[in-house]
Short mmCIF file of C-alpha atoms in Angstrom, two decimals:
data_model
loop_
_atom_site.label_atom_id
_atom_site.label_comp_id
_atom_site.label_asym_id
_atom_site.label_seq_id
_atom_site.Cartn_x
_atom_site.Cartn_y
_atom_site.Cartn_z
CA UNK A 1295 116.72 -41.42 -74.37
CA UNK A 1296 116.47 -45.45 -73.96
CA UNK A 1297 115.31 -46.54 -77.90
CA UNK A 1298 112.72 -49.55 -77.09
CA UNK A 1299 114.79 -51.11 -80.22
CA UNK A 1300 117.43 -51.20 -78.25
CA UNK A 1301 116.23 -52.69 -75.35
CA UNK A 1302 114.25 -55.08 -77.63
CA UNK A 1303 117.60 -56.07 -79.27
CA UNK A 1304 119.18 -56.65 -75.91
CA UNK A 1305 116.00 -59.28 -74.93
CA UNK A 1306 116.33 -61.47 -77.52
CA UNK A 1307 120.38 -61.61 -77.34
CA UNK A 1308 120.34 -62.13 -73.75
CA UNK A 1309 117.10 -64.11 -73.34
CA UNK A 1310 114.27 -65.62 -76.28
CA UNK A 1311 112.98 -61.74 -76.86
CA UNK A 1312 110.13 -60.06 -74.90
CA UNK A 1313 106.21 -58.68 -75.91
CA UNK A 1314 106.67 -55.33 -76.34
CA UNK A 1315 105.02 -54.00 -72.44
CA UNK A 1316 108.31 -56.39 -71.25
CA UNK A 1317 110.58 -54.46 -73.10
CA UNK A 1318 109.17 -51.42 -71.91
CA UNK A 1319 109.34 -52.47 -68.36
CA UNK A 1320 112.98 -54.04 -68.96
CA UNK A 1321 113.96 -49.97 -70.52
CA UNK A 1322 111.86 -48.21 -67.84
CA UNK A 1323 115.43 -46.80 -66.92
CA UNK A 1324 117.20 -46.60 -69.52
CA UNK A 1325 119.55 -49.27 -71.55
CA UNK A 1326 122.21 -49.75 -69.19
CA UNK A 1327 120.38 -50.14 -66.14
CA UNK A 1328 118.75 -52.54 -68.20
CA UNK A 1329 121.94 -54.34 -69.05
CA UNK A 1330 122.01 -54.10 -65.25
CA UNK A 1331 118.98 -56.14 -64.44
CA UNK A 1332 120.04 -59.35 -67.20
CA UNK A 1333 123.58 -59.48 -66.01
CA UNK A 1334 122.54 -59.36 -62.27
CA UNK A 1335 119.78 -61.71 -63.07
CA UNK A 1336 121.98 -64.45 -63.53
CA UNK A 1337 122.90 -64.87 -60.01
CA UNK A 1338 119.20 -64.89 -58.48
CA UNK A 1339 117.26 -67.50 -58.26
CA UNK A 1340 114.54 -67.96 -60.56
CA UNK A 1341 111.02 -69.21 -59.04
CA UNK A 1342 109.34 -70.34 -61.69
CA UNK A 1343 112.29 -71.99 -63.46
CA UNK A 1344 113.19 -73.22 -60.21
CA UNK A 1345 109.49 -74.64 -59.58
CA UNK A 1346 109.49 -76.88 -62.43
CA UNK A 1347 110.45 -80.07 -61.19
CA UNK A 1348 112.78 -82.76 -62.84
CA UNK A 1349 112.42 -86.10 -63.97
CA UNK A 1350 112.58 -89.00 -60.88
CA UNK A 1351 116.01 -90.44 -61.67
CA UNK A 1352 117.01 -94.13 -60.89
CA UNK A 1353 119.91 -94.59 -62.76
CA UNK A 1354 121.63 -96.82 -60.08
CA UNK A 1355 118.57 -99.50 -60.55
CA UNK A 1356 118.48 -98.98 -64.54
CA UNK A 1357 122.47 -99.30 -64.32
CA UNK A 1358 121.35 -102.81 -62.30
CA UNK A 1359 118.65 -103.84 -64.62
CA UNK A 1360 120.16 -103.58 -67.87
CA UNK A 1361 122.69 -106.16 -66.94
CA UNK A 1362 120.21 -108.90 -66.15
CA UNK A 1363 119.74 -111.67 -67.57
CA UNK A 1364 115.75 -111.58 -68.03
CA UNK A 1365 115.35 -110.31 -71.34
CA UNK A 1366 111.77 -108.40 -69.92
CA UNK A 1367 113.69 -106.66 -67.41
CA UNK A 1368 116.14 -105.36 -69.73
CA UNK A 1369 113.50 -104.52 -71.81
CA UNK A 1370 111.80 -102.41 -69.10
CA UNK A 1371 115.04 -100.83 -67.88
CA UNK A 1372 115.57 -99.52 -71.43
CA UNK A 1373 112.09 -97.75 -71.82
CA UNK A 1374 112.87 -96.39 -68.60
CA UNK A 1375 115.46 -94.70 -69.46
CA UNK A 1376 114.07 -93.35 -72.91
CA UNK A 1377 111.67 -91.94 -71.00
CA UNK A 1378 113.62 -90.26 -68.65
CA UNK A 1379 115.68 -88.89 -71.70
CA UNK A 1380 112.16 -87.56 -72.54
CA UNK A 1381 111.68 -86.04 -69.94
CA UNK A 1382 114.74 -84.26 -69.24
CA UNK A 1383 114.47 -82.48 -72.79
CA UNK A 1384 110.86 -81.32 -71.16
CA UNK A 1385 112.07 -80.23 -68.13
CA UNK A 1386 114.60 -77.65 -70.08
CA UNK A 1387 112.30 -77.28 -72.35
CA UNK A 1388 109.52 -75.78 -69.33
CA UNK A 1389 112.67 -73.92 -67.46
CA UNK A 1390 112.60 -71.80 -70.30
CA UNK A 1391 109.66 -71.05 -71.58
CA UNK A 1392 108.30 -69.94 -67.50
CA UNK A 1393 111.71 -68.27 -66.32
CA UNK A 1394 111.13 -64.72 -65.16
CA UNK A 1395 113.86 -64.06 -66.11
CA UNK A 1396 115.09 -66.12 -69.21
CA UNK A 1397 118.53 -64.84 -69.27
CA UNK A 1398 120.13 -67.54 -66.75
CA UNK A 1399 118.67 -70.33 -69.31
CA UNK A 1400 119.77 -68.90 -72.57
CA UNK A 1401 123.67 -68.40 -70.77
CA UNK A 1402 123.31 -72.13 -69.55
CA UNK A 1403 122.51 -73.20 -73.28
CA UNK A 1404 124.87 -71.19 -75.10
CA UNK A 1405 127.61 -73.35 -72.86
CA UNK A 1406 125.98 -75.94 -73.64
CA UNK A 1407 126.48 -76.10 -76.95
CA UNK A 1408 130.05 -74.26 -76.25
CA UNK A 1409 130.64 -77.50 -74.15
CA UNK A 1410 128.40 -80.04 -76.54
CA UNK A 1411 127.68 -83.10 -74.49
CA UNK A 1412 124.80 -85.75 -76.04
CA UNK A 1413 122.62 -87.82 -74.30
CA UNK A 1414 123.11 -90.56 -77.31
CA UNK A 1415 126.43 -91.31 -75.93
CA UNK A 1416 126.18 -90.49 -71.98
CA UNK A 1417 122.58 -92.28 -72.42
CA UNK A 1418 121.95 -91.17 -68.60
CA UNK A 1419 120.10 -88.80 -68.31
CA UNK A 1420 120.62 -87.90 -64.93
CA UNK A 1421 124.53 -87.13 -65.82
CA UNK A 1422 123.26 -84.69 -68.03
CA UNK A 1423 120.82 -82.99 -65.39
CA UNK A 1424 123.28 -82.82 -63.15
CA UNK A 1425 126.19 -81.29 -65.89
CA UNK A 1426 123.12 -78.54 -66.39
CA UNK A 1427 123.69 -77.67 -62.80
CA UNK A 1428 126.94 -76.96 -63.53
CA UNK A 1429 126.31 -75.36 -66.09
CA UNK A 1430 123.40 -73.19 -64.90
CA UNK A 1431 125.31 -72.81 -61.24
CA UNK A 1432 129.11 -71.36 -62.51
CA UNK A 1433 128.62 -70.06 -66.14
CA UNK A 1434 128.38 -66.83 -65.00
CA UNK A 1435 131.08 -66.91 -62.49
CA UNK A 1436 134.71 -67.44 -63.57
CA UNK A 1437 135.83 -69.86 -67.02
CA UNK A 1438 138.59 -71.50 -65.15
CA UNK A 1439 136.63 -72.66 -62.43
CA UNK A 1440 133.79 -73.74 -65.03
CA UNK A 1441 136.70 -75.27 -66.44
CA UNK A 1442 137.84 -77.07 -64.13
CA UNK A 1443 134.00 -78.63 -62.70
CA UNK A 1444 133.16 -79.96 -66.73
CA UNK A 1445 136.84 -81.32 -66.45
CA UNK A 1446 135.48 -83.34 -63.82
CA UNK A 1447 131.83 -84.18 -64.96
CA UNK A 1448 130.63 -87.85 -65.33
CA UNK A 1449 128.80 -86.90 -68.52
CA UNK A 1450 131.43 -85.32 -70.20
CA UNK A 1451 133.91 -87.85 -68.94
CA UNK A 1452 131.85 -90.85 -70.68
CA UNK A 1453 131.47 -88.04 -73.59
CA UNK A 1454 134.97 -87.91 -74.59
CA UNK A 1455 136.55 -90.87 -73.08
CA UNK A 1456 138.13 -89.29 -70.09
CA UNK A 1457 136.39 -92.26 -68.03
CA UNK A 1458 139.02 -94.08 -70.03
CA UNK A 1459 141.78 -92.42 -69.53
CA UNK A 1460 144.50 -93.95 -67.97
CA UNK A 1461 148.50 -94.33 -67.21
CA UNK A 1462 150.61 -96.73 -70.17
CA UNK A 1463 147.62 -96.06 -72.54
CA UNK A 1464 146.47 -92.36 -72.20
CA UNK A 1465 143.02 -91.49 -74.58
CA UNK A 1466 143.73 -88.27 -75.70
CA UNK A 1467 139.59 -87.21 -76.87
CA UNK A 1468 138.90 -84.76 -74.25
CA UNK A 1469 142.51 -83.58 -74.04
CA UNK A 1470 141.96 -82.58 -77.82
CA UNK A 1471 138.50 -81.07 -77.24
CA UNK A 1472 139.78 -79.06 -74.45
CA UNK A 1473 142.39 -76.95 -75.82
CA UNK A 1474 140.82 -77.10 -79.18
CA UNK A 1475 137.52 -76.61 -78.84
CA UNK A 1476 136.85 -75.60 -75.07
CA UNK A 1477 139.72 -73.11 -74.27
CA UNK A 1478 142.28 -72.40 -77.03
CA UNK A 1479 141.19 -72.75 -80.35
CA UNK A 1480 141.13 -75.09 -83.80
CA UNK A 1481 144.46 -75.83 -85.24
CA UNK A 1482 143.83 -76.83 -89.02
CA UNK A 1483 145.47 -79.45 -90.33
CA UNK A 1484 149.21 -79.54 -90.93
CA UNK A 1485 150.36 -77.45 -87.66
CA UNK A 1486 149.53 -73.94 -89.17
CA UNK A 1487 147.55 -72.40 -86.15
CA UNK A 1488 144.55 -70.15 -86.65
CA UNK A 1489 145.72 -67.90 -84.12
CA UNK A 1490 148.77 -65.53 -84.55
CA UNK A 1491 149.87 -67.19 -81.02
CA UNK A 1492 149.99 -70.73 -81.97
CA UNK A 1493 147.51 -71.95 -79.15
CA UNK A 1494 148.89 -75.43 -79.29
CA UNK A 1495 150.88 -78.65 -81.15
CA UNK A 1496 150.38 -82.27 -80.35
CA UNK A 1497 152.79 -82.58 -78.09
CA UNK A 1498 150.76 -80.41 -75.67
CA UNK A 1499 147.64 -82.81 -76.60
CA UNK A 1500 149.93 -85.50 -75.54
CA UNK A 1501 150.91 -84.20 -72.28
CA UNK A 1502 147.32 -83.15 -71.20
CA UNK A 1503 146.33 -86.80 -71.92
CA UNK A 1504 148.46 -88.26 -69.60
CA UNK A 1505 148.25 -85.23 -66.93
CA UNK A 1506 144.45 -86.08 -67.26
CA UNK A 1507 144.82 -89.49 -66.47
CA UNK A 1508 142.95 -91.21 -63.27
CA UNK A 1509 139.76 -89.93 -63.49
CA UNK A 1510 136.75 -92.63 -64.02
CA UNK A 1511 132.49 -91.75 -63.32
CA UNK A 1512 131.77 -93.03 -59.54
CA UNK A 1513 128.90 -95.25 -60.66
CA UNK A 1514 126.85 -94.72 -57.49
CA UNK A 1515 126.84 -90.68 -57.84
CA UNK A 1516 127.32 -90.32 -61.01
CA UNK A 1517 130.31 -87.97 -60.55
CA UNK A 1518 134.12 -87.81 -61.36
CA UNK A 1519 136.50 -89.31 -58.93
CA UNK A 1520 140.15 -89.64 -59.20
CA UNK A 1521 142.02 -93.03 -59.04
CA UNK A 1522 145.49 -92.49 -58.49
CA UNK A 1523 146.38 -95.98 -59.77
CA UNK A 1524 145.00 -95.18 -62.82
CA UNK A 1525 147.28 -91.69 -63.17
CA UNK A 1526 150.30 -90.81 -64.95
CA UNK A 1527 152.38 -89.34 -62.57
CA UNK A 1528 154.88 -88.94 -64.88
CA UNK A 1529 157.24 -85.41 -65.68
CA UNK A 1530 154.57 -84.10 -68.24
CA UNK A 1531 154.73 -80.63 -71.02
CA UNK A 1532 151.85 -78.98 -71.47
CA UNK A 1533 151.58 -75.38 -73.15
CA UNK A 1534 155.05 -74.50 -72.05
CA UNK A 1535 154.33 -75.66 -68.37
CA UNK A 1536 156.73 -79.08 -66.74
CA UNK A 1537 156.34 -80.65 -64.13
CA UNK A 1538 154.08 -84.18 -62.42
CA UNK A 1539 151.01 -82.20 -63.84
CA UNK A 1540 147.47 -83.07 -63.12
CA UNK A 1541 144.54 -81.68 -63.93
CA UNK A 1542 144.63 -78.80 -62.22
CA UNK A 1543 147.85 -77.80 -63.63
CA UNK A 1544 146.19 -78.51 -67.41
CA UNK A 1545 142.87 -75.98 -66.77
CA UNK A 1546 145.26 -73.52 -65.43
CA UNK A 1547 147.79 -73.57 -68.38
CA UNK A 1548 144.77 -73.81 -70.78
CA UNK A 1549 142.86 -71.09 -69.54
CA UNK A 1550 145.60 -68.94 -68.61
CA UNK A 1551 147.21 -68.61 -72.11
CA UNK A 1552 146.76 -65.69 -74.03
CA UNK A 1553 144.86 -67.22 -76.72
CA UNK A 1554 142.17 -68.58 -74.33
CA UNK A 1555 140.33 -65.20 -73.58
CA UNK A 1556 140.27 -64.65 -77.41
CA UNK A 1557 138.78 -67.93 -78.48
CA UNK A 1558 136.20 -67.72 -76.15
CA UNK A 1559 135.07 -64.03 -76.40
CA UNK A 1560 134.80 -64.85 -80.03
CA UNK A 1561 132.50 -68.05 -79.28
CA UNK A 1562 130.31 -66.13 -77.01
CA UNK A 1563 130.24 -62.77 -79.03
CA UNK A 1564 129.17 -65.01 -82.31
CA UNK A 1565 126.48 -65.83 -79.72
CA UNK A 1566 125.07 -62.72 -78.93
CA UNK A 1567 126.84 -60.05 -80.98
CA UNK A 1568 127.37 -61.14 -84.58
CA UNK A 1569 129.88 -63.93 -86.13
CA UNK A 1570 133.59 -63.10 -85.44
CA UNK A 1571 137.15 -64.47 -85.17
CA UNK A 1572 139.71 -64.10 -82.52
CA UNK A 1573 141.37 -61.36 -84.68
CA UNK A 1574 138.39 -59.36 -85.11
CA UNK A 1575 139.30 -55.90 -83.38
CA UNK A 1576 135.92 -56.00 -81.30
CA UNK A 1577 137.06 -59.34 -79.94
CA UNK A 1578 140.62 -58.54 -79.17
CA UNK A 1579 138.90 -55.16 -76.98
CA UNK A 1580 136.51 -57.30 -75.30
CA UNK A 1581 139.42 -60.15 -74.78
CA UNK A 1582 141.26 -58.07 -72.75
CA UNK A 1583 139.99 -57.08 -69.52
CA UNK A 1584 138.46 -60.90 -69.66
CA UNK A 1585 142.05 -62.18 -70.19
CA UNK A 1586 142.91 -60.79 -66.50
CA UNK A 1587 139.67 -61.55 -64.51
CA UNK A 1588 137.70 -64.26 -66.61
CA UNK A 1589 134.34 -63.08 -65.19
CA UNK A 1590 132.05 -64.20 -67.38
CA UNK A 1591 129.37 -61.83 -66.16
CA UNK A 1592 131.88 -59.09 -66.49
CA UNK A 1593 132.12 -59.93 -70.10
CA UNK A 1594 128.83 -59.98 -70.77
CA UNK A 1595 128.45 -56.99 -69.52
CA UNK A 1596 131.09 -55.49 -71.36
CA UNK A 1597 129.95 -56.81 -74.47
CA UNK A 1598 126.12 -55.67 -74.27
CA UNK A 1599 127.50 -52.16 -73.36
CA UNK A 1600 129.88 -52.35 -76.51
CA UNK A 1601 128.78 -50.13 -79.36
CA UNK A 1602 128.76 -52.59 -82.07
CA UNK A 1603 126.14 -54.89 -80.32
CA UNK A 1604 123.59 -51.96 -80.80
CA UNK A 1605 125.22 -51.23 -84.44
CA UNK A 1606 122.99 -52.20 -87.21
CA UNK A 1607 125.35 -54.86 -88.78
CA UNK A 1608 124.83 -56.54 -85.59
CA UNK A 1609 121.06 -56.54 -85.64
CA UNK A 1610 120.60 -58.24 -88.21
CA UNK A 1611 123.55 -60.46 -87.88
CA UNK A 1612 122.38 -63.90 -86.40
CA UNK A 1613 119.17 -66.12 -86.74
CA UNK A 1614 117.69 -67.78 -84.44
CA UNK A 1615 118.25 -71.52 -83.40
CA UNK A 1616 115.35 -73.82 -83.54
CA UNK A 1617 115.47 -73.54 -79.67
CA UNK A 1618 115.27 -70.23 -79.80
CA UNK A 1619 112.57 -69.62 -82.12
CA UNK A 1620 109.80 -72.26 -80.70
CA UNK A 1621 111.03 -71.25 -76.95
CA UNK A 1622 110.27 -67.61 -77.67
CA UNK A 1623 107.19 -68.41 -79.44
CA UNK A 1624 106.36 -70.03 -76.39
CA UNK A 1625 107.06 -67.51 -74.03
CA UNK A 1626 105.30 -64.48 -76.35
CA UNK A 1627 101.98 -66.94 -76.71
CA UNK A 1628 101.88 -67.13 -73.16
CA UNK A 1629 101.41 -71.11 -73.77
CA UNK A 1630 101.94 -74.04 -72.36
CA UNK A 1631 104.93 -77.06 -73.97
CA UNK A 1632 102.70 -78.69 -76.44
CA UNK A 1633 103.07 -82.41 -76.17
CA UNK A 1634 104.41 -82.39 -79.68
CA UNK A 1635 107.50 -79.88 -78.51
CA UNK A 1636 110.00 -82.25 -78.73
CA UNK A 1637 108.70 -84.33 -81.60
CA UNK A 1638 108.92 -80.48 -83.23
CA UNK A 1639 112.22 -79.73 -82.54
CA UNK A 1640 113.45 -82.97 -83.63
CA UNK A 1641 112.19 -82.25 -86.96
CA UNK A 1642 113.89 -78.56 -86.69
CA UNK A 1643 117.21 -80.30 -85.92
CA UNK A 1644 117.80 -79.30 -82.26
CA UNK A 1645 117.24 -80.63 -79.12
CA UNK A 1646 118.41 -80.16 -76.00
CA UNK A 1647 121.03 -82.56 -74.65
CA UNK A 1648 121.52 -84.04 -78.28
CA UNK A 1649 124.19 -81.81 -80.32
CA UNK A 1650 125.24 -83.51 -83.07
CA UNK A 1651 128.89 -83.81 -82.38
CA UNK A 1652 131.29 -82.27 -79.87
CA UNK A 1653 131.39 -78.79 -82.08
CA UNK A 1654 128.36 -78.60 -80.86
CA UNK A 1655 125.09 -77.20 -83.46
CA UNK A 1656 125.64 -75.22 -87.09
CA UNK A 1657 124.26 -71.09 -86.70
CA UNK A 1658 122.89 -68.71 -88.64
CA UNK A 1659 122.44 -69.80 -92.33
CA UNK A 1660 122.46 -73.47 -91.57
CA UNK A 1661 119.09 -73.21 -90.04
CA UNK A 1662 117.39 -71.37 -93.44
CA UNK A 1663 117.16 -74.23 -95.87
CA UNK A 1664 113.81 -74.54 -98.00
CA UNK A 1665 113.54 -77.51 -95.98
CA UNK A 1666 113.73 -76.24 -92.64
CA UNK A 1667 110.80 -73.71 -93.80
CA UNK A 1668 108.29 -75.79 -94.52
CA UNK A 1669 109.24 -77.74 -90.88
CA UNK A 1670 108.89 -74.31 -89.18
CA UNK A 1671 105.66 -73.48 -90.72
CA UNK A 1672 104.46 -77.26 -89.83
CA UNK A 1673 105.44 -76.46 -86.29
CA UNK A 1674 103.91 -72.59 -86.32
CA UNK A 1675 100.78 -74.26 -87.22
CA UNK A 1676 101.02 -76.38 -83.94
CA UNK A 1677 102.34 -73.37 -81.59
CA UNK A 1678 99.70 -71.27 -82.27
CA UNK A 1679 96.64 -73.63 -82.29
CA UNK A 1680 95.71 -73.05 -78.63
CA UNK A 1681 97.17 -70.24 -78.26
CA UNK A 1682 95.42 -67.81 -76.34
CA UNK A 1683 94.48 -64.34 -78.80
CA UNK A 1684 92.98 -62.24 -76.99
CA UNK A 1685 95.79 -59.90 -77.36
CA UNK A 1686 94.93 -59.88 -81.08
CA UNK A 1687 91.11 -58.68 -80.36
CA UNK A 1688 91.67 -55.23 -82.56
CA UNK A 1689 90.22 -53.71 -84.91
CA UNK A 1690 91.76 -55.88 -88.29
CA UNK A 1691 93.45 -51.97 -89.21
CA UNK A 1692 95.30 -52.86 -85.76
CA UNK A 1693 96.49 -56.28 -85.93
CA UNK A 1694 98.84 -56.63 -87.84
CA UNK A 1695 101.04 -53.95 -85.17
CA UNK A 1696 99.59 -56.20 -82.34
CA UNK A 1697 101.24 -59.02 -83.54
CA UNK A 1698 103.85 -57.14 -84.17
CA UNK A 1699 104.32 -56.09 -80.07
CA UNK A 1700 103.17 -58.89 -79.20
CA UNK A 1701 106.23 -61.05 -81.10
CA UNK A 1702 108.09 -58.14 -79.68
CA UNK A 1703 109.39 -57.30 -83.43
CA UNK A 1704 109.92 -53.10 -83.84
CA UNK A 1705 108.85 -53.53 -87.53
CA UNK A 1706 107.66 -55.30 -90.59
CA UNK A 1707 109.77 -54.76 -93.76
CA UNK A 1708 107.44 -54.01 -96.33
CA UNK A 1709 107.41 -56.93 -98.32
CA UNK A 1710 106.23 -59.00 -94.84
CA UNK A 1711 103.35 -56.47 -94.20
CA UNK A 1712 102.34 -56.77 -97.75
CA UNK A 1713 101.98 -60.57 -96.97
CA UNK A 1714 100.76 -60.03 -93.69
CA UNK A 1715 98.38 -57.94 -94.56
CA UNK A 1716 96.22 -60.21 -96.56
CA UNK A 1717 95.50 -62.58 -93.63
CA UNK A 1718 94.44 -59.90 -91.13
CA UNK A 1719 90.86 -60.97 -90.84
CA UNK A 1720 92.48 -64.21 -89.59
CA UNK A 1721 94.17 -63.51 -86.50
CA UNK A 1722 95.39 -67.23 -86.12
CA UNK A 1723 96.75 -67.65 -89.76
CA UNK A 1724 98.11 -63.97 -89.24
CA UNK A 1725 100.51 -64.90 -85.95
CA UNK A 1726 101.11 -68.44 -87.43
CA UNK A 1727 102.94 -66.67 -90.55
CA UNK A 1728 104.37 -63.90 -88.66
CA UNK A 1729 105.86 -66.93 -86.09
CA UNK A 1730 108.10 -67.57 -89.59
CA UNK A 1731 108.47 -64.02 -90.79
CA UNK A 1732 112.26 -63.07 -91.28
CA UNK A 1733 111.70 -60.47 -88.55
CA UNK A 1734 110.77 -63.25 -86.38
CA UNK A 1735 113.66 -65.81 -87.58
CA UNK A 1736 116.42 -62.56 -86.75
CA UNK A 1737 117.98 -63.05 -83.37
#
C-alpha cells in the first residue's frame, strides 16, 4: 500500500511539495508509478510554464547604447537592462510557481546552482535566458552532452573567462571550474585529492586551458563560436588523454573518468536525498549504472526508487532553500508573484540568476540563522496577505489539520501544534506561522 508520506516526500524532493488532494492524485497508483509520472514529466512540455512569457530582449541595441557618448543614452541603456534583469528573475520566478508539473523547474534549478552562473557578471540577461534553455532543454537527457552545450554557452563563457581564452596566454577559470566543480571533484590544497581516484593535478588544468582555447560570445546571438586563430592547436595532456585536443576531447575525458559519475551523483543526491560524499556507499550504488549511460533521468529514477530516499534519516535530512520555501508557498496558496517576490528573496539570500560565487548557494543549516527567521516571518506575513482561505473555512477544531494538508505537511510535532494551536481562531496568523514551522522549512 502507497503511504501518502511517501508520495508527499517524493513532491517536495522532486518539485516545491504538493496540497495534500495533489499528493493523493500523484499516489493514486502507487509510489512507483508515481516516480513514473515526475521522471517522465520532464520531457513534456509544460503549458502553463510554457505560457508565461519572457522579458522583450534587446541586448544588441543596449550592447550599442552603452557605448555612446551621450551620457542620457547610457543612462537609459543601463535602466534597461536592470529592468530586464528584473524581469527575468520574474519570469522564473512565475514558471514555477504555475508549472503543472513543477518537477522540470526544480531539475533546471538544481543545475543551476550545480552550474552557478550570475547575472552580476554576465549582466545580460538574455545570455542567461537563453543558458536556462539549456538548462531546462538537456538536464534530463545525458551529462556529457549537457556538458558539452554549457561548455559552449555565452553566459558561462563571459562567467569564467572562457570568452578570454586564447593560444600564447591560455585563462585557465573555467578549465578549473570544470573538472573541479562541474565534473570531477575539489582537490584541496596541496595535491591530496578528495577522491580515492585522484580526479585531477594542474597539469590537467593546464592542458584543458589551452585545449579550450578559441572560443569567444558571437555578440550578435549571444552564443559561443569558435575562432580557430584564437586556438591552441598544440599536442595537449589532459586526464591521461594526448593528442591536438579541443573541446570535445576535454568533456569527453572529463565526463568519462571514473570519478565523474561519483561527484555528480553525490551533488544531485545532496539535492534530493540527504548530504553525501562520493564515498558514501549509497552514492557509489547509484554511481554505477550512471557511470555507463549518464542518463540523468535514469538516475533520478534510480535514486527516488532507492530505499534510503524513503528512510527516515533522509526525511528529515535537508531544508529548504529560500527558493524553495516562498515558491512552494506560492504554489500551496494558490497565489499570484507578489510584486515584493524578488525584493523578498533578496532579503532571504537567493535569487535566481545571482549565486554568490561559482560554488554556487550554501544548503541546509546555512539558511537557519536567527537572522534569516525573522526575514522569513517578514516575508510569511507578505505571502499570505491575499491569499485566498477559503480552504481554511473549518470549524477552528479543524484548522489547524487544514493547514496542515493544505501546506501538504503529514504532521505537526507537538511542540508546533502547541504553538499552532493558540492562533486557530486566526486563520491568517495561523498559515502565516505554519509558512515558518520546521515542518514547513524540511525539504
Amino acid at each position: 500500500m502507497t503511504s501518502h508520506a511517501d508520495v508527499a516526500h517524493l513532491a517536495r524532493r522532486a518539485g516545491f511539495g504538493l496540497a495534500a488532494n495533489d499528493v493523493d492524485a500523484l499516489g493514486a497508483e502507487g509510489y512507483e508509478a508515481a516516480v513514473e509520472v515526475v521522471v517522465e514529466g520532464l520531457k513534456r512540455p509544460d503549458p502553463p510554464a510554457e505560457s508565461v512569457v519572457p522579458p522583450v530582449f534587446d541586448t544588441a541595441r543596449i550592447l550599442a547604447d552603452l557605448q555612446s557618448a551621450d551620457e542620457a543614452v547610457r543612462d537609459a541603456a543601463q535602466k534597461a537592462l536592470s529592468t530586464q534583469q528584473r524581469e527575468l528573475v520574474r519570469w522564473w520566478l512565475n514558471r514555477m510557481v504555475v508549472a503543472t508539473e513543477p518537477w522540470h523547474e526544480k531539475l533546471t534549478f538544481l543545475w543551476h546552482d550545480h552550474f552557478s552562473t550570475s547575472l552580476e557578471k554576465v549582466r545580460y540577461p538574455e545570455l542567461m535566458w537563453m543558458q536556462h534553455s539549456t538548462l531546462h532543454d538537456l538536464g534530463h537527457g545525458r551529462f556529457d552532452e549537457l556538458v558539452h552545450a554549457l561548455s559552449r554557452d555565452g553566459a558561462m563563457l563571459i562567467w569564467l573567462d572562457g570568452h578570454q581564452n586564447r593560444a600564447g596566454a591560455p585563462n585557465e577559470n573555467f578549465a578549473r571550474e570544470l573538472l573541479e566543480l562541474f565534473t570531477l571533484g575539489h582537490t584541496p590544497p596541496g595535491g591530496h585529492d578528495s577522491h580515492a581516484m585522484a580526479p585531477y593535478g594542474e597539469a590537467d588544468v593546464a592542458g584543458a586551458a589551452r585545449a579550450l582555447t578559441g572560443w569567444q560570445v558571437d555578440r550578435t546571438t549571444g552564443q559561443g563560436v569558435f575562432r580557430p586563430q584564437r586556438h591552441d592547436p598544440g599536442v595537449k595532456t589532459v586526464l591521461g588523454v594526448t593528442g591536438r585536443l579541443g573541446l570535445d576531447d576535454v568533456v569527453a575525458a572529463a565526463t568519462g573518468h571514473e570519478a565523474c559519475a561519483a561527484h555528480v551523483v553525490s551533488r544531485l543526491w545532496s539535492r534530493v536525498g540527504r548530504p553525501a560524499t562520493p564515498d558514501d556507499p549509497v552514492v557509489v550504488e547509484l554511481a554505477a549504472p550512471f557511470r555507463r549511460d549518464l542518463d540523468i533521468s535514469a538516475m533520478l529514477r534510480r535514486m527516488f526508487l532507492h530505499p534510503a530516499f524513503l528512510e527516515p534519516e533522509t526525511r528529515q535530512a535537508l531544508v529548504k532553500t529560500p527558493v524553495e520555501w516562498v515558491v512552494g508557498a506560492l504554489r500551496a496558496l494558490r497565489h499570484h508573484l507578489p510584486e515584493r517576490t524578488e525584493r523578498l528573496l533578496v532579503a532571504l539570500g537567493q535569487v535566481p540568476f545571482a549565486p554568490p560565487d561559482v560554488s554556487g548557494w550554501p544548503a541546509n543549516r546555512a539558511w537557519l540563522s536567527t537572522a534569516s527567521a525573522q526575514m522569513r516571518l517578514a516575508a510569511a506575513v507578505v505571502l499570505t496577505a491575499e491569499a485566498d482561505l477559503a480552504s481554511l473555512d473549518v470549524a477552528p477544531s479543524e484548522r489547524l489539520a487544514a493547514v496542515g494538508r493544505l501546506l501538504g505537511v503529514d504532521a505537526w510535532s507537538p511542540g508546533t501544534e502547541r504553538a499552532l494551536d493558540r492562533h486557530r481562531d486566526d486563520p491568517r496568523r495561523l498559515l502565516t506561522l505554519a509558512l515558518i514551522s520546521p515542518e514547513n522549512l524540511v525539504a
